[in-house]
mmCIF file of C-alpha atoms and ligand atoms in Angstrom:
data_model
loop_
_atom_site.group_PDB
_atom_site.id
_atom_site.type_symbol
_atom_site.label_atom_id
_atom_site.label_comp_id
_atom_site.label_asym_id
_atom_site.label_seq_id
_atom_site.Cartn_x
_atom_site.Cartn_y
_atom_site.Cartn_z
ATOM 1 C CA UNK A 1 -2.214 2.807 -7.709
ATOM 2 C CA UNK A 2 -2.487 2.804 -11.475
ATOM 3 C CA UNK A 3 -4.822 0.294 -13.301
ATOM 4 C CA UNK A 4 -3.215 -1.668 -15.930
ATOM 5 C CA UNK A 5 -4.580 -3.993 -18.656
ATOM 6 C CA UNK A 6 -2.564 -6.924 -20.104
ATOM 7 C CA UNK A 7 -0.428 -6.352 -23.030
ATOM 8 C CA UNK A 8 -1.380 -9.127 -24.962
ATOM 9 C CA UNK A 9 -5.108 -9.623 -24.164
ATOM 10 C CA UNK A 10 -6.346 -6.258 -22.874
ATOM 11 C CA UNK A 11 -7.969 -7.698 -20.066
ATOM 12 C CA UNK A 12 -7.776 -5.867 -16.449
ATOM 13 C CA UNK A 13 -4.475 -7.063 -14.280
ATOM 14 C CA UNK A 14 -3.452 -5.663 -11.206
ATOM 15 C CA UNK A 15 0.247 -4.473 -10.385
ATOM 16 C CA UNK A 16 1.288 -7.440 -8.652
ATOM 17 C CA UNK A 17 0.471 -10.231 -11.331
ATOM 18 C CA UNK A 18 2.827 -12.599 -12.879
ATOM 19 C CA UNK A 19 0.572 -13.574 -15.198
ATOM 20 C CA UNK A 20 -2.654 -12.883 -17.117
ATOM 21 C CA UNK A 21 -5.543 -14.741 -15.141
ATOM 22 C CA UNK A 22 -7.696 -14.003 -18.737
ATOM 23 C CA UNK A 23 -5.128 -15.545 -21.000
ATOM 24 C CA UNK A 24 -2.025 -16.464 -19.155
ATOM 25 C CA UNK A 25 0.477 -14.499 -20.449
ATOM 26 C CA UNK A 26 3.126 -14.499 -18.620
ATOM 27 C CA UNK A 27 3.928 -11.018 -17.166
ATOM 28 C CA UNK A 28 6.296 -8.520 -15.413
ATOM 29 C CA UNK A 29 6.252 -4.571 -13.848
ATOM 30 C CA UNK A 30 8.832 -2.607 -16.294
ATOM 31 C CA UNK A 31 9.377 0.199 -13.319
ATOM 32 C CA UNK A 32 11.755 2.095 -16.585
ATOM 33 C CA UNK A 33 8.528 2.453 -18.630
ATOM 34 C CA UNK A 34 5.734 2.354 -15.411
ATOM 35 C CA UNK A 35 3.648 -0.250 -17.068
ATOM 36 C CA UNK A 36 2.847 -3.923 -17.077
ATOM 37 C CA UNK A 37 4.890 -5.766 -19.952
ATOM 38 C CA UNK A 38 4.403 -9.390 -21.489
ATOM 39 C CA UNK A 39 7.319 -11.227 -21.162
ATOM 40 C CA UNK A 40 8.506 -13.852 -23.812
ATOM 41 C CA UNK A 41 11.188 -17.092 -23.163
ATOM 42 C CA UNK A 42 11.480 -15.158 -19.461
ATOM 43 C CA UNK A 43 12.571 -11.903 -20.845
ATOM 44 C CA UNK A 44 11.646 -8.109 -22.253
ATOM 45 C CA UNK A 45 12.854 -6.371 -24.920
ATOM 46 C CA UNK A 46 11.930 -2.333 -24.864
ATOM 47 C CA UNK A 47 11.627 -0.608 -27.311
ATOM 48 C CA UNK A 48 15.632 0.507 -27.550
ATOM 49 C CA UNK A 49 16.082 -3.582 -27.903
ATOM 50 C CA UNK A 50 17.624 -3.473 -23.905
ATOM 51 C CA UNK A 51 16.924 -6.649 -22.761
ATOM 52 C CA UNK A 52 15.225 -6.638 -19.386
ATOM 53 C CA UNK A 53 14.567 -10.275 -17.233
ATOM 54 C CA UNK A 54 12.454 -11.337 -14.452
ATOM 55 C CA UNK A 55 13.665 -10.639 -10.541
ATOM 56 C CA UNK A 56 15.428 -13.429 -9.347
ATOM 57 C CA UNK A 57 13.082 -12.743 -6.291
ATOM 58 C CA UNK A 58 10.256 -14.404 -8.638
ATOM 59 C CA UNK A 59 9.330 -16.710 -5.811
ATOM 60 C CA UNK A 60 8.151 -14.169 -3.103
ATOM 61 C CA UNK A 61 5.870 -13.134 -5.166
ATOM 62 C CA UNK A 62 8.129 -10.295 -7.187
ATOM 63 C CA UNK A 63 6.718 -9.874 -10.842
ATOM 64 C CA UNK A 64 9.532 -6.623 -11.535
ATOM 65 C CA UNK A 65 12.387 -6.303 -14.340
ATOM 66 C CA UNK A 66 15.904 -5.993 -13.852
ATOM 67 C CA UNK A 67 18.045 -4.975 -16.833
ATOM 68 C CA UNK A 68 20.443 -7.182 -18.146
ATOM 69 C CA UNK A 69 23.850 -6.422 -18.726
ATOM 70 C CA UNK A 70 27.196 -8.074 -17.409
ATOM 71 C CA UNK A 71 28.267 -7.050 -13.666
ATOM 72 C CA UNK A 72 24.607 -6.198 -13.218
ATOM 73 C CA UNK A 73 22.742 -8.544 -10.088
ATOM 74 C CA UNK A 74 19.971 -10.393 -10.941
ATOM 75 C CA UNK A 75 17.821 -8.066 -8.326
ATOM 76 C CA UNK A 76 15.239 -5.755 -9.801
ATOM 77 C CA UNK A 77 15.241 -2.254 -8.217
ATOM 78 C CA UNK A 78 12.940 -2.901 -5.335
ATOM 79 C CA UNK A 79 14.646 -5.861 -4.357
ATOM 80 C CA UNK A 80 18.032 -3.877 -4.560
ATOM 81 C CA UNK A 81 17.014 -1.950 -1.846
ATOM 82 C CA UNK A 82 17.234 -4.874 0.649
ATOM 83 C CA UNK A 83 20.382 -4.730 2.947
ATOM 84 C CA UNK A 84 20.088 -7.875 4.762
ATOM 85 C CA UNK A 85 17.304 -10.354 5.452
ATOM 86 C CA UNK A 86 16.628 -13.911 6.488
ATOM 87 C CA UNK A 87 17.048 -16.576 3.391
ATOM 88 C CA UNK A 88 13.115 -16.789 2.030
ATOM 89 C CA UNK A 89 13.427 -20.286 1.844
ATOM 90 C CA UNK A 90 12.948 -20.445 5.298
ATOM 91 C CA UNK A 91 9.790 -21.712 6.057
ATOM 92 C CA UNK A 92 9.060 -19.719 9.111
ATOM 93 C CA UNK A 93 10.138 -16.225 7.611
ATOM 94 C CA UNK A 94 8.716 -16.822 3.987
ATOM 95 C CA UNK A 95 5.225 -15.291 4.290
ATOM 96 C CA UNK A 96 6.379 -12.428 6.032
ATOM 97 C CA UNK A 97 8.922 -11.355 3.480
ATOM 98 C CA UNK A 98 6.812 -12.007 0.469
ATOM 99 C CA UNK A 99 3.831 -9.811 2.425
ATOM 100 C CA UNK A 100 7.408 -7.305 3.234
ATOM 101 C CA UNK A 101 8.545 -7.416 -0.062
ATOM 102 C CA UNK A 102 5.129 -6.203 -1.654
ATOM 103 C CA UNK A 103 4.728 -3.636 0.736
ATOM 104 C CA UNK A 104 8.143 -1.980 -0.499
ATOM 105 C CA UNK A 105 7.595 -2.505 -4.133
ATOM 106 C CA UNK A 106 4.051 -0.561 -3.753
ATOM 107 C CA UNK A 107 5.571 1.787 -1.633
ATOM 108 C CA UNK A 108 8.858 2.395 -3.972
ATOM 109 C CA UNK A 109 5.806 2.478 -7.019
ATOM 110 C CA UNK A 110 4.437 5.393 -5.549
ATOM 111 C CA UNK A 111 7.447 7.433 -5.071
ATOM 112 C CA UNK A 112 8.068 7.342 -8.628
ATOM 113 C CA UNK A 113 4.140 8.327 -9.281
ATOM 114 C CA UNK A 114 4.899 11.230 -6.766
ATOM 115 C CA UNK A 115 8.470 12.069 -8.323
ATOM 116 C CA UNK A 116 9.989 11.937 -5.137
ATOM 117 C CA UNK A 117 13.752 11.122 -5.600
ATOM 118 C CA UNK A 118 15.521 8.134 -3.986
ATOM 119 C CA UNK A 119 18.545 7.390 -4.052
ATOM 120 C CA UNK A 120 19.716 3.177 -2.998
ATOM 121 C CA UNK A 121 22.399 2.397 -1.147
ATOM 122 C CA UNK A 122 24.077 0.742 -3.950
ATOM 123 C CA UNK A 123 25.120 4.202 -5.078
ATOM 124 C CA UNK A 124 25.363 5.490 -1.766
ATOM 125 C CA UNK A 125 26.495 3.506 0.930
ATOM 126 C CA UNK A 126 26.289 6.336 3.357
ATOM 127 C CA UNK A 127 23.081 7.602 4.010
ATOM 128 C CA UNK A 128 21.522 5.781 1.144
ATOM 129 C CA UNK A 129 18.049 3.717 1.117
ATOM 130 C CA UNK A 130 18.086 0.214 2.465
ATOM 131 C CA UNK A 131 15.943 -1.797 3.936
ATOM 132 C CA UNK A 132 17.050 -4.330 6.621
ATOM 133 C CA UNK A 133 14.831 -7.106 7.086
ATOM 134 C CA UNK A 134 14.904 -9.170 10.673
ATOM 135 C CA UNK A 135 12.077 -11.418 12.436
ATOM 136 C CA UNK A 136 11.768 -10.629 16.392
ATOM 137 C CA UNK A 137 12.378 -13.376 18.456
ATOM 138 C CA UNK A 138 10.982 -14.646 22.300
ATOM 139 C CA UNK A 139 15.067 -13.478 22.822
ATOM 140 C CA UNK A 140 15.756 -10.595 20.787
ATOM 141 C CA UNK A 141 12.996 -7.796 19.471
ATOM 142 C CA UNK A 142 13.372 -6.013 16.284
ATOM 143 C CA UNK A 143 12.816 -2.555 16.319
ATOM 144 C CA UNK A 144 11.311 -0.923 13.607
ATOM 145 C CA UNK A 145 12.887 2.186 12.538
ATOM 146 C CA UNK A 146 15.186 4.256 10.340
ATOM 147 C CA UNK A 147 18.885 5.807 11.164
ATOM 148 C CA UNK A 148 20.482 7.408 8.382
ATOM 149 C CA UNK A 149 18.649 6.171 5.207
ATOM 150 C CA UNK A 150 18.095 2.391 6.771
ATOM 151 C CA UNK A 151 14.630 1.451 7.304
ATOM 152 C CA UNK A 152 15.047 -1.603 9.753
ATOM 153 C CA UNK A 153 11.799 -3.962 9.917
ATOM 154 C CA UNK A 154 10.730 -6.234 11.946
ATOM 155 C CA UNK A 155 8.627 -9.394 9.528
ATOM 156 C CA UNK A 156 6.855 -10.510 11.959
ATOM 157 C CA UNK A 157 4.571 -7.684 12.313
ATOM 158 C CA UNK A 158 3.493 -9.007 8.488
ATOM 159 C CA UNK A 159 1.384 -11.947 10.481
ATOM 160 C CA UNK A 160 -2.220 -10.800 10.938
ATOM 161 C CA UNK A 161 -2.408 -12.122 14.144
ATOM 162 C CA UNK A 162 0.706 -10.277 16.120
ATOM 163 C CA UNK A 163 0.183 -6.990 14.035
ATOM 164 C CA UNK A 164 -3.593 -6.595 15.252
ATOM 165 C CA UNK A 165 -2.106 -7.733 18.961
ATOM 166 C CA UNK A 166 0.360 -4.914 18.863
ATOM 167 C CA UNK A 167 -2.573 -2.746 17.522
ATOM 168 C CA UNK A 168 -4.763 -3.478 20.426
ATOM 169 C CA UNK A 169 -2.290 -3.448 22.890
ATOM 170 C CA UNK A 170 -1.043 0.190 21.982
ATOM 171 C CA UNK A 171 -4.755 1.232 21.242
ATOM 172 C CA UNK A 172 -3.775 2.364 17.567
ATOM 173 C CA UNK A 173 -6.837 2.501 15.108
ATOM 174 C CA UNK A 174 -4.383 1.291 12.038
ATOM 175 C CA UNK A 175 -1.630 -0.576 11.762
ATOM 176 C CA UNK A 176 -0.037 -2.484 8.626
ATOM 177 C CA UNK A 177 3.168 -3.329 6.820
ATOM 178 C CA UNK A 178 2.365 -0.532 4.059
ATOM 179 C CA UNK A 179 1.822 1.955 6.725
ATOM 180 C CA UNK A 180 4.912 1.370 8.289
ATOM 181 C CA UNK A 181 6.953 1.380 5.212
ATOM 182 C CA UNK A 182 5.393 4.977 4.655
ATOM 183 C CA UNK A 183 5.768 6.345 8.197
ATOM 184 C CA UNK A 184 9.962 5.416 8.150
ATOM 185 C CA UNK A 185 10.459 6.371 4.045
ATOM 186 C CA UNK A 186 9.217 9.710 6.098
ATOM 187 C CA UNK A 187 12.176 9.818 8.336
ATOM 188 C CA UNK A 188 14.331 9.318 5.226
ATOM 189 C CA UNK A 189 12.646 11.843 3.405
ATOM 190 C CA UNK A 190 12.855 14.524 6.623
ATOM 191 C CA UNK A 191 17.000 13.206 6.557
ATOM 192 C CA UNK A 192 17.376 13.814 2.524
ATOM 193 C CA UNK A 193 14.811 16.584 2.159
ATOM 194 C CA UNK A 194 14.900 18.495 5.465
ATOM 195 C CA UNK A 195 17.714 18.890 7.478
ATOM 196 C CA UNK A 196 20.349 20.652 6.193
ATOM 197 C CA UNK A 197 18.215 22.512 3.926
ATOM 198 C CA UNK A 198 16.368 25.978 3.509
ATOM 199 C CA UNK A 199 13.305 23.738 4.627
ATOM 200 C CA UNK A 200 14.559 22.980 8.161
ATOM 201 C CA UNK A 201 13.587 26.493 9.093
ATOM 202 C CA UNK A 202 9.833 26.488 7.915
ATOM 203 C CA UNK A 203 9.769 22.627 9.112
ATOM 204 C CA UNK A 204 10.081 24.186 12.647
ATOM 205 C CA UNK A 205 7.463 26.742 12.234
ATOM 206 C CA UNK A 206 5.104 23.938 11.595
ATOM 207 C CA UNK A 207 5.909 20.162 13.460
ATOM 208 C CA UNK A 208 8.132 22.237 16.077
ATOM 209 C CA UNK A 209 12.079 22.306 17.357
ATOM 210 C CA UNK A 210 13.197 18.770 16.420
ATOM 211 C CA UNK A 211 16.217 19.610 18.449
ATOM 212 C CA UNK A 212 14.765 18.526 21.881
ATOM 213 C CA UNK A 213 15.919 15.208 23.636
ATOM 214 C CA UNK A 214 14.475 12.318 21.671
ATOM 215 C CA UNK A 215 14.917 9.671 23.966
ATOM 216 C CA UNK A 216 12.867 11.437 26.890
ATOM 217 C CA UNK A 217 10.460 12.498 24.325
ATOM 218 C CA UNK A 218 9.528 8.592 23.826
ATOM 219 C CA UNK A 219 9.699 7.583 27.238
ATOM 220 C CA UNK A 220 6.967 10.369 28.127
ATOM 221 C CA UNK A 221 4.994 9.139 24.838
ATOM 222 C CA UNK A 222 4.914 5.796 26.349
ATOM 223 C CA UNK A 223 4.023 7.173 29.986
ATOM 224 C CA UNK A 224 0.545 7.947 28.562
ATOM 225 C CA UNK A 225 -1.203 10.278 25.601
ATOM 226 C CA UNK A 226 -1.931 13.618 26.116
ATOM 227 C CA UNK A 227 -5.695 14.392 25.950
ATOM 228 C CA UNK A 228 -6.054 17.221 23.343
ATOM 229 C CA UNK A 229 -3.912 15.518 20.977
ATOM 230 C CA UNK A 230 -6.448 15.032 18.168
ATOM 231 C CA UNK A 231 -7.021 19.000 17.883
ATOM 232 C CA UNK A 232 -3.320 18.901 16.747
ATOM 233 C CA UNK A 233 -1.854 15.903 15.687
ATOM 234 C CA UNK A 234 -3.227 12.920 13.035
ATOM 235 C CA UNK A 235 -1.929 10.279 15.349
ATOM 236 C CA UNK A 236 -1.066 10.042 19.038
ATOM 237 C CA UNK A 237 2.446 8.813 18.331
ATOM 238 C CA UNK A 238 2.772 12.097 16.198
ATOM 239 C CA UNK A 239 2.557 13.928 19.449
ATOM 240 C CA UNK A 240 5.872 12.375 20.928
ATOM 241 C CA UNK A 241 8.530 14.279 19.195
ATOM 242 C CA UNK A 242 8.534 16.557 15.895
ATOM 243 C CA UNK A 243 10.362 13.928 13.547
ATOM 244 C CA UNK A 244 7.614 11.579 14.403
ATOM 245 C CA UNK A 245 4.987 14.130 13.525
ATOM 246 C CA UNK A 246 6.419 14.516 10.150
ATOM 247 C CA UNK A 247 6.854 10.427 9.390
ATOM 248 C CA UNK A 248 3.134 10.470 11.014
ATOM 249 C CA UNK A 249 1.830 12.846 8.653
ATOM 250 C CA UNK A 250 3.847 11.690 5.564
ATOM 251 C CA UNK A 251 1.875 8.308 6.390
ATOM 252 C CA UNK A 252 -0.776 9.602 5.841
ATOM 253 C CA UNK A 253 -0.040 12.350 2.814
ATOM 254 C CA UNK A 254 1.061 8.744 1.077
ATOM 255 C CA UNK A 255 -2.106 7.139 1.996
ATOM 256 C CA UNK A 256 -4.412 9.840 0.934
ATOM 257 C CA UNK A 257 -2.641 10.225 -2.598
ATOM 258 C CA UNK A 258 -2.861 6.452 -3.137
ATOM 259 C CA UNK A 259 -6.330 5.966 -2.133
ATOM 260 C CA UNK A 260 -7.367 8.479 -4.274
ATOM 261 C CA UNK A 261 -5.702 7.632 -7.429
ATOM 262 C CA UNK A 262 -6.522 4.316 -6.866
ATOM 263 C CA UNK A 263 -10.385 5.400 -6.781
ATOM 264 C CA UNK A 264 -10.021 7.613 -9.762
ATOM 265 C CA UNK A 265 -8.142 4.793 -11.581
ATOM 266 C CA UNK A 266 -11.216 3.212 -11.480
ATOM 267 C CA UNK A 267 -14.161 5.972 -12.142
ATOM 268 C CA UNK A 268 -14.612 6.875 -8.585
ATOM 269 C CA UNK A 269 -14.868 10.104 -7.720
ATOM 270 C CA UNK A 270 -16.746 11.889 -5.042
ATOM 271 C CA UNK A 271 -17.855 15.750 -5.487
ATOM 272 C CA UNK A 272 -18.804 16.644 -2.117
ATOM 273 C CA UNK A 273 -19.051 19.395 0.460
ATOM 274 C CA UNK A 274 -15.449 20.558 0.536
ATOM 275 C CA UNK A 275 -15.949 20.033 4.091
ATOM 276 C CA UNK A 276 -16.955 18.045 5.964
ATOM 277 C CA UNK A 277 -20.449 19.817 6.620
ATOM 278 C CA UNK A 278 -22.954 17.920 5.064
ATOM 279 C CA UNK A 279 -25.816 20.648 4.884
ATOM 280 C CA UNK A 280 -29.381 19.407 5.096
ATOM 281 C CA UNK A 281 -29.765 20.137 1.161
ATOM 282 C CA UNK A 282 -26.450 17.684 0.528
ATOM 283 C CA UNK A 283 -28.077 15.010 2.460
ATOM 284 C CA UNK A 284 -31.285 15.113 1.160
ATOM 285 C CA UNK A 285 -30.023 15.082 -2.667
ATOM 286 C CA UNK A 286 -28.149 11.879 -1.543
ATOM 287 C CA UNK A 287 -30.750 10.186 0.667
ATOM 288 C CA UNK A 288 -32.767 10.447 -2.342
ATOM 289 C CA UNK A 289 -30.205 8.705 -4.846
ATOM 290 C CA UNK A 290 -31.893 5.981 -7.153
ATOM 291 C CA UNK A 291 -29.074 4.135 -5.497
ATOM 292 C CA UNK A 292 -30.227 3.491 -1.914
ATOM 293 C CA UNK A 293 -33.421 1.585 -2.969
ATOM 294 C CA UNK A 294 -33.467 -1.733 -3.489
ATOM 295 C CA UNK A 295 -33.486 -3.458 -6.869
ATOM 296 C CA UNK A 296 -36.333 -4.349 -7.210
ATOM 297 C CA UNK A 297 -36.810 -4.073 -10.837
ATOM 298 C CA UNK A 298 -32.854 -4.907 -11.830
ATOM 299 C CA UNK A 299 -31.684 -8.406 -12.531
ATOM 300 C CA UNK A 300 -28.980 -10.285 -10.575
ATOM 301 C CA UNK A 301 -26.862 -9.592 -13.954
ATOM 302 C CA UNK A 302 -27.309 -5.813 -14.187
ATOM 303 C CA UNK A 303 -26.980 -6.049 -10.069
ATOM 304 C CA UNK A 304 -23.558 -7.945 -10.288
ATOM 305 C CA UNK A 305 -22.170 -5.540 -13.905
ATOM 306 C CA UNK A 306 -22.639 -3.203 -10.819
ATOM 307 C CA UNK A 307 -20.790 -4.753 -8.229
ATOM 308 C CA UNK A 308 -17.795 -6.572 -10.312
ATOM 309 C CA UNK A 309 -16.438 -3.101 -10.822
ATOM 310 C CA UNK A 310 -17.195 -1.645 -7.792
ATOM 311 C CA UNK A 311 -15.553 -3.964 -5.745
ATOM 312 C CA UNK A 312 -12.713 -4.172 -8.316
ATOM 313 C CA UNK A 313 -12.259 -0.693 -7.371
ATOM 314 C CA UNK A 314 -12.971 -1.181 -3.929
ATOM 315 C CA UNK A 315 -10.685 -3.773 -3.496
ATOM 316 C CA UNK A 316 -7.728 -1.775 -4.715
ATOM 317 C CA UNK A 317 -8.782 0.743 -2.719
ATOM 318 C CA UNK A 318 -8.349 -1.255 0.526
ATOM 319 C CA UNK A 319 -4.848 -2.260 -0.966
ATOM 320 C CA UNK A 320 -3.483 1.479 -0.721
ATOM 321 C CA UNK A 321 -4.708 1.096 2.611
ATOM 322 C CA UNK A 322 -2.391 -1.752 3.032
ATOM 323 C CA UNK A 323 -5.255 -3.583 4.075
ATOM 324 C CA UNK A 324 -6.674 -6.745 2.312
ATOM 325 C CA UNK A 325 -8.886 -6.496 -0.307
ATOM 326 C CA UNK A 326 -12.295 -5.522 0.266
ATOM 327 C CA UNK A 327 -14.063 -8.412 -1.392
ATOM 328 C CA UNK A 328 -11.939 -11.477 -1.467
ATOM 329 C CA UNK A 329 -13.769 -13.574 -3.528
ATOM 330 C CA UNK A 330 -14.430 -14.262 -6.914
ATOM 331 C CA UNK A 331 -17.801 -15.312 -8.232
ATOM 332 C CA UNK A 332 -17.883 -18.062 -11.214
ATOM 333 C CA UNK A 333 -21.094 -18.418 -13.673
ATOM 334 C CA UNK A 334 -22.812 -21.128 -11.291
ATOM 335 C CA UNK A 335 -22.166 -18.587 -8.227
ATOM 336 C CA UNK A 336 -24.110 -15.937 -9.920
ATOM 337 C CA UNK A 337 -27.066 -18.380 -11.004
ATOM 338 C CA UNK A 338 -27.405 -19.287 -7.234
ATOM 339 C CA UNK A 339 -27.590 -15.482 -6.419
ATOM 340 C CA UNK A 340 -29.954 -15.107 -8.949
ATOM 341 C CA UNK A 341 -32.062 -17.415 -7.554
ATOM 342 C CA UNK A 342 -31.655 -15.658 -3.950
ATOM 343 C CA UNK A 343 -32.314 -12.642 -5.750
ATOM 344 C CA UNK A 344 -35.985 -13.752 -7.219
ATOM 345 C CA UNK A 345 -36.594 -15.350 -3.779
ATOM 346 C CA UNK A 346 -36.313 -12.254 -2.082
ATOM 347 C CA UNK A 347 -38.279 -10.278 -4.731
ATOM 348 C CA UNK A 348 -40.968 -13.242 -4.241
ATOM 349 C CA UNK A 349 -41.360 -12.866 -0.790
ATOM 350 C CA UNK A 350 -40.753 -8.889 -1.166
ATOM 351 C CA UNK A 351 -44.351 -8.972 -3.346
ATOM 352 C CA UNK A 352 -45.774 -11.303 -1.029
ATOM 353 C CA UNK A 353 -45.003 -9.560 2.403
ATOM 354 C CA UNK A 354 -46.692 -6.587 0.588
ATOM 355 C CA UNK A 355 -49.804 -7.848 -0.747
ATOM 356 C CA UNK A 356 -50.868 -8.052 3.362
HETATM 357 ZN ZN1 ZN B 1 -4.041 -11.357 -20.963
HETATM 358 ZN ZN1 ZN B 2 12.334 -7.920 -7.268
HETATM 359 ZN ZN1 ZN B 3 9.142 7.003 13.478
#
């Protein structure tokens, strides 16, 4: 993810604000020009004086531009992509798809980072991207999935509490929305990228014959893992079939680029061993980083002008992890005064303990 600043004040905003929390601008994703606009009376004009409003799915939390013409649907481009889903107003179904819905527009933002081409259903029925949104019931389960550029999901695996029960229960180290979203837009991609192409051939050098019986592959997969699976594969599902290999490892392609654009979006950068052997030289050039010590000598200002963009950073970090932020909290002027006084406290008793 990209870091943005607020068109009318400068200030830092993140992708999925409607508004400026430094001056309250009012404000909206232009996917057309990549960047964060300011909108005025509810609307943007570009710079070719199109007229672009607000998504009619304002209310789950969607802060992108549509462009406004007749015949045109009040949907912005994200949005578009959903086939079917339950109404939002629903109570029981409205977290989920606002959690759903920002897990496809961060997913359908990277895409056009990577310059990977999509193509919605709206222009082709057949075989174009959708996304059908359902809620599993005590009566009926949703599977997620993908068949033939659909990407079926199933909301309620946006509540924390039946995701990390699923998680558990099928002994999986990760599991969120985001991740799902980028393991099926790798079936689509395999479908529109793959098959039928020069790359099918090469594709079976590497993941293996997709051609052999799905359905028995899956039923095995589910009879139990096999044991070497981590010299080959990224993920024990990846072991069940070839297709699922690829969606497995697209995951996690998507992952890796986002994480680290989001850390270099904000200054961080690592220069390390190239692998991951960590020499006793390397170690001992970081065990003796200024850093590790405690701050003794630094202020609780200079500590926090540390930590405010660190775990800004941080924070978006964990989001193109599709995980929560890091550091959910915020810490107003009285906040920092009482960790200052924690801070001189334990200095005190620091000096103290060492006088003996
Ligand atoms: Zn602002
Ligand atoms: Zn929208
Ligand atoms: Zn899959």
């Amino acid at each position: 993810m990209r870091i943005f600043s607020c068109p009318a004040c400068g200030n830092i905003v993140y992708f999925d604000d409607q508004s400026c929390t430094h001056c309250h601008s009012p404000l909206a994703y232009s996917r057309a020009e990549r960047a964060i606009v300011c909108l005025e009376a509810g609307a943007y004009v570009d710079a070719d004086r199109h007229r672009w409003r607000l998504c009619r799915n304002f209310h789950i939390g969607c802060n992108w531009l549509y462009y406004d013409e007749p015949g045109t649907d009040d949907y912005c481009y994200a949005c578009d992509l959903t086939r079917t889903s339950p109404d939002s107003g629903d109570q029981a179904h409205h977290g989920y798809i606002v959690d759903t819905s920002h897990a496809k527009r961060w997913l359908v933002f990277q895409l056009d980072e990577l310059g990977l081409p999509i193509v919605s259903h709206r222009q082709q029925p057949d075989g174009g991207l959708a996304f059908d949104l359902a809620a599993s019931t005590d009566d009926q389960k949703v599977m997620i999935g993908h068949l033939n550029g659909v990407i079926t999901i199933d909301l309620t695996e946006a509540s924390d509490s039946h995701r990390e029960n699923l998680r558990m229960l099928l002994g999986e180290p990760y599991r969120t929305m985001l991740g799902h979203s980028r393991h099926e837009i790798g079936h689509y991609f395999w479908q529109t990228l793959v098959s039928d192409s020069e790359q099918l051939a090469p594709f079976r050098v590497v993941f293996g014959d997709e051609r052999q019986d799905y359905g028995a592959a899956l039923t095995s997969h589910y009879g139990g893992p096999r044991a070497d699976w981590s010299s080959n594969f990224i993920s024990q599902y990846a072991t069940t079939h070839p297709w699922e290999d690829f969606a497995e490892t697209f995951a996690h392609y998507l992952h890796i680029t986002d994480t680290l654009q989001s850390a270099g979006a904000y200054g961080l950068g690592m220069t390390g061993p190239a692998d991951d052997a960590f020499t006793p030289e390397i170690v001992a050039s970081l065990a003796a980083h200024p850093g590790v010590d405690f701050p003794a000598e630094a202020s609780m200002a200079d500590i926090l002008a540390q930590w405010f963009p660190l775990s800004a950073a941080l924070n978006i970090v964990n989001k193109s992890m599709g995980k929560g932020e890091l550091y959910p909290f915020a810490i107003a002027q009285p906040v920092a005064e009482k960790l200052a006084f924690i801070h001189s406290l334990v200095r005190h008793a620091r000096r103290e303990a060492r006088a003996f």
